CSV table of C-alpha atoms in Angstrom, one decimal:
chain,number,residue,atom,x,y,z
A,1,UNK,CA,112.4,125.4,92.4
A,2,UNK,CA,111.2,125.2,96.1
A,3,UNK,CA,110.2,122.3,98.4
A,4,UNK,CA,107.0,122.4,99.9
A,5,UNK,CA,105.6,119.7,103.0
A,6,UNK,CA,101.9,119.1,102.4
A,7,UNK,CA,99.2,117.4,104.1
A,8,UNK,CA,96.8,115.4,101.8
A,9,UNK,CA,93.4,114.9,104.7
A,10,UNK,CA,92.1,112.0,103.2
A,11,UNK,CA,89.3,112.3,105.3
A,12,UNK,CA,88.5,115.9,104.4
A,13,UNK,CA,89.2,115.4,101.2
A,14,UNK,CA,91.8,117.8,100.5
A,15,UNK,CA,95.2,118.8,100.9
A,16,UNK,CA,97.0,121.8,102.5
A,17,UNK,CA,100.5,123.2,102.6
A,18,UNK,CA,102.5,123.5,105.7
A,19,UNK,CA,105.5,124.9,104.8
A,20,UNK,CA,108.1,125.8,102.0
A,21,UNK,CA,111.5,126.4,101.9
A,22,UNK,CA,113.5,129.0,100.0
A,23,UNK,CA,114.1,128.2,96.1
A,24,UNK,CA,116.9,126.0,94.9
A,25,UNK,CA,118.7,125.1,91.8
A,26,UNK,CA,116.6,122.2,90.3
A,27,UNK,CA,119.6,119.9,91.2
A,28,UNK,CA,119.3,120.9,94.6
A,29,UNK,CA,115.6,120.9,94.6
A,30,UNK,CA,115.8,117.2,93.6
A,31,UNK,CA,119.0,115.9,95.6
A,32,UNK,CA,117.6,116.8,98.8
A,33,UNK,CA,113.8,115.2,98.1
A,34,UNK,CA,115.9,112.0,97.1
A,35,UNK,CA,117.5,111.9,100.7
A,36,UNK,CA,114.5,111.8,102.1
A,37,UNK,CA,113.2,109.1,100.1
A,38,UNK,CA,115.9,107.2,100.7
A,39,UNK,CA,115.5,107.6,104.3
A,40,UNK,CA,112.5,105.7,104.3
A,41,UNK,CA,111.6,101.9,103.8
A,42,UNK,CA,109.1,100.3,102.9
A,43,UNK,CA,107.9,99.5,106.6
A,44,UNK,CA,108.3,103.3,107.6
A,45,UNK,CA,106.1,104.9,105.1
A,46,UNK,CA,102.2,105.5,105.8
A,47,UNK,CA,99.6,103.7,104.0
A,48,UNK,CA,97.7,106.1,101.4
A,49,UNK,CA,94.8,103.7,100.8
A,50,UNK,CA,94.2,103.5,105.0
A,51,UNK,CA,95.6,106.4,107.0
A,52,UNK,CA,94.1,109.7,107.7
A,53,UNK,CA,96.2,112.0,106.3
A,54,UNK,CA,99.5,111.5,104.4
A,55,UNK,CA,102.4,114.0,104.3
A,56,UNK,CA,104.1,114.8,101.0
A,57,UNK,CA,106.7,116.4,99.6
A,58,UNK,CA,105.8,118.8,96.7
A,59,UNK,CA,108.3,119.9,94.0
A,60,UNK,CA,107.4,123.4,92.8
A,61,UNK,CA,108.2,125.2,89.8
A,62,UNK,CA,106.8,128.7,90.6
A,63,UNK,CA,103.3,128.3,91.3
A,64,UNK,CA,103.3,124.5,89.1
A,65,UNK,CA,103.3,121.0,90.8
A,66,UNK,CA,106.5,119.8,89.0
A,67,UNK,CA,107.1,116.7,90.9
A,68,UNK,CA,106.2,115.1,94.3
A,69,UNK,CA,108.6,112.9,96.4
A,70,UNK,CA,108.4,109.3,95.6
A,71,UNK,CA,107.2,108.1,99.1
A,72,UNK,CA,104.7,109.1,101.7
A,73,UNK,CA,106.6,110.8,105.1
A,74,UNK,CA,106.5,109.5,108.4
A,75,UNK,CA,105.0,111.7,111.2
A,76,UNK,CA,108.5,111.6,112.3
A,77,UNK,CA,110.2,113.2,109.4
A,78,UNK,CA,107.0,115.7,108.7
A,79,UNK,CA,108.2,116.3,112.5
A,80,UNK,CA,111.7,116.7,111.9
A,81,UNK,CA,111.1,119.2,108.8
A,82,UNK,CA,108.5,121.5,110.0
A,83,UNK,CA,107.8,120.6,113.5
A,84,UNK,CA,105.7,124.0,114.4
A,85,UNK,CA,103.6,123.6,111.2
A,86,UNK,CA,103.0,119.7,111.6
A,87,UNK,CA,102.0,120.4,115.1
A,88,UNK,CA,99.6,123.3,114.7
A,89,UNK,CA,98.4,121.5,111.6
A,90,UNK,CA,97.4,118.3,114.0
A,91,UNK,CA,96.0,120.7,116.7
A,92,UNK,CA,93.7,122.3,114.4
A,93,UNK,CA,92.9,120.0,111.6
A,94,UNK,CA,91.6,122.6,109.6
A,95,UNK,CA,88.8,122.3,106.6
A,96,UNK,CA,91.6,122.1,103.6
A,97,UNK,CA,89.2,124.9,101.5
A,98,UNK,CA,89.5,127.0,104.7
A,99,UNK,CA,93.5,126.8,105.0
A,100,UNK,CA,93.5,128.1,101.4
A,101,UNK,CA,94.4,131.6,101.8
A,102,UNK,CA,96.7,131.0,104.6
A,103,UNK,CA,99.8,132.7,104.9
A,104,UNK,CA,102.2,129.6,103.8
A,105,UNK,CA,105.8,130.2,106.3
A,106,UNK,CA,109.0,130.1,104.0
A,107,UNK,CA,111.4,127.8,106.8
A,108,UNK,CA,115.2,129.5,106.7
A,109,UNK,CA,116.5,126.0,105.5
A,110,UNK,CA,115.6,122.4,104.8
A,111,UNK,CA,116.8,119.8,107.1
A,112,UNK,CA,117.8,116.4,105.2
């Protein structure tokens, strides 16, 4: 299993992958979306009915969504995890069908 950060543009309607990080053992995989769950209360995490865009954590299973993480991310920990892809992503804001074929970087490790 692999980790993914996506960015679900609420206003484009669409969502687009950032980054992924090298496959895990599903134990792994799981453990380390958990800590960053639990990193973040109530007050931190972004409201999905009223913000912009929401970062995620996707849960992969080859190329199937297996899972997501239970909360929305902070810019902060989108930051902390991919800070070259969150960036770029915020510069550009590109059209989600656009970003489609875009090479997704594989990140050398995931940072809990």
């Amino acid at each position: 299993m692999r980790i993914e950060l996506t960015v679900a543009d609420h206003e484009k309607n669409g969502f687009v992958t950032l980054a992924r990080w090298p496959r895990m053992s599903k134990a792994e995989t799981l453990a380390a979306v958990a800590a960053i769950d639990a990193e973040i209360s109530d007050e931190m995490e972004p409201d999905r009915l009223t913000g912009p865009f929401t970062f995620i954590l996707d849960i992969m299973d080859g190329y199937d969504l297996h899972d997501t993480g239970q909360r929305s991310l902070p810019m902060q920990v989108a930051m902390r995890l991919a800070p070259d892809q969150v960036r770029t992503w915020l510069e550009e804001r590109p059209e989600p069908d656009d970003a489609i074929d875009r090479r997704v970087p594989v990140l050398s490790r995931f940072f809990k």
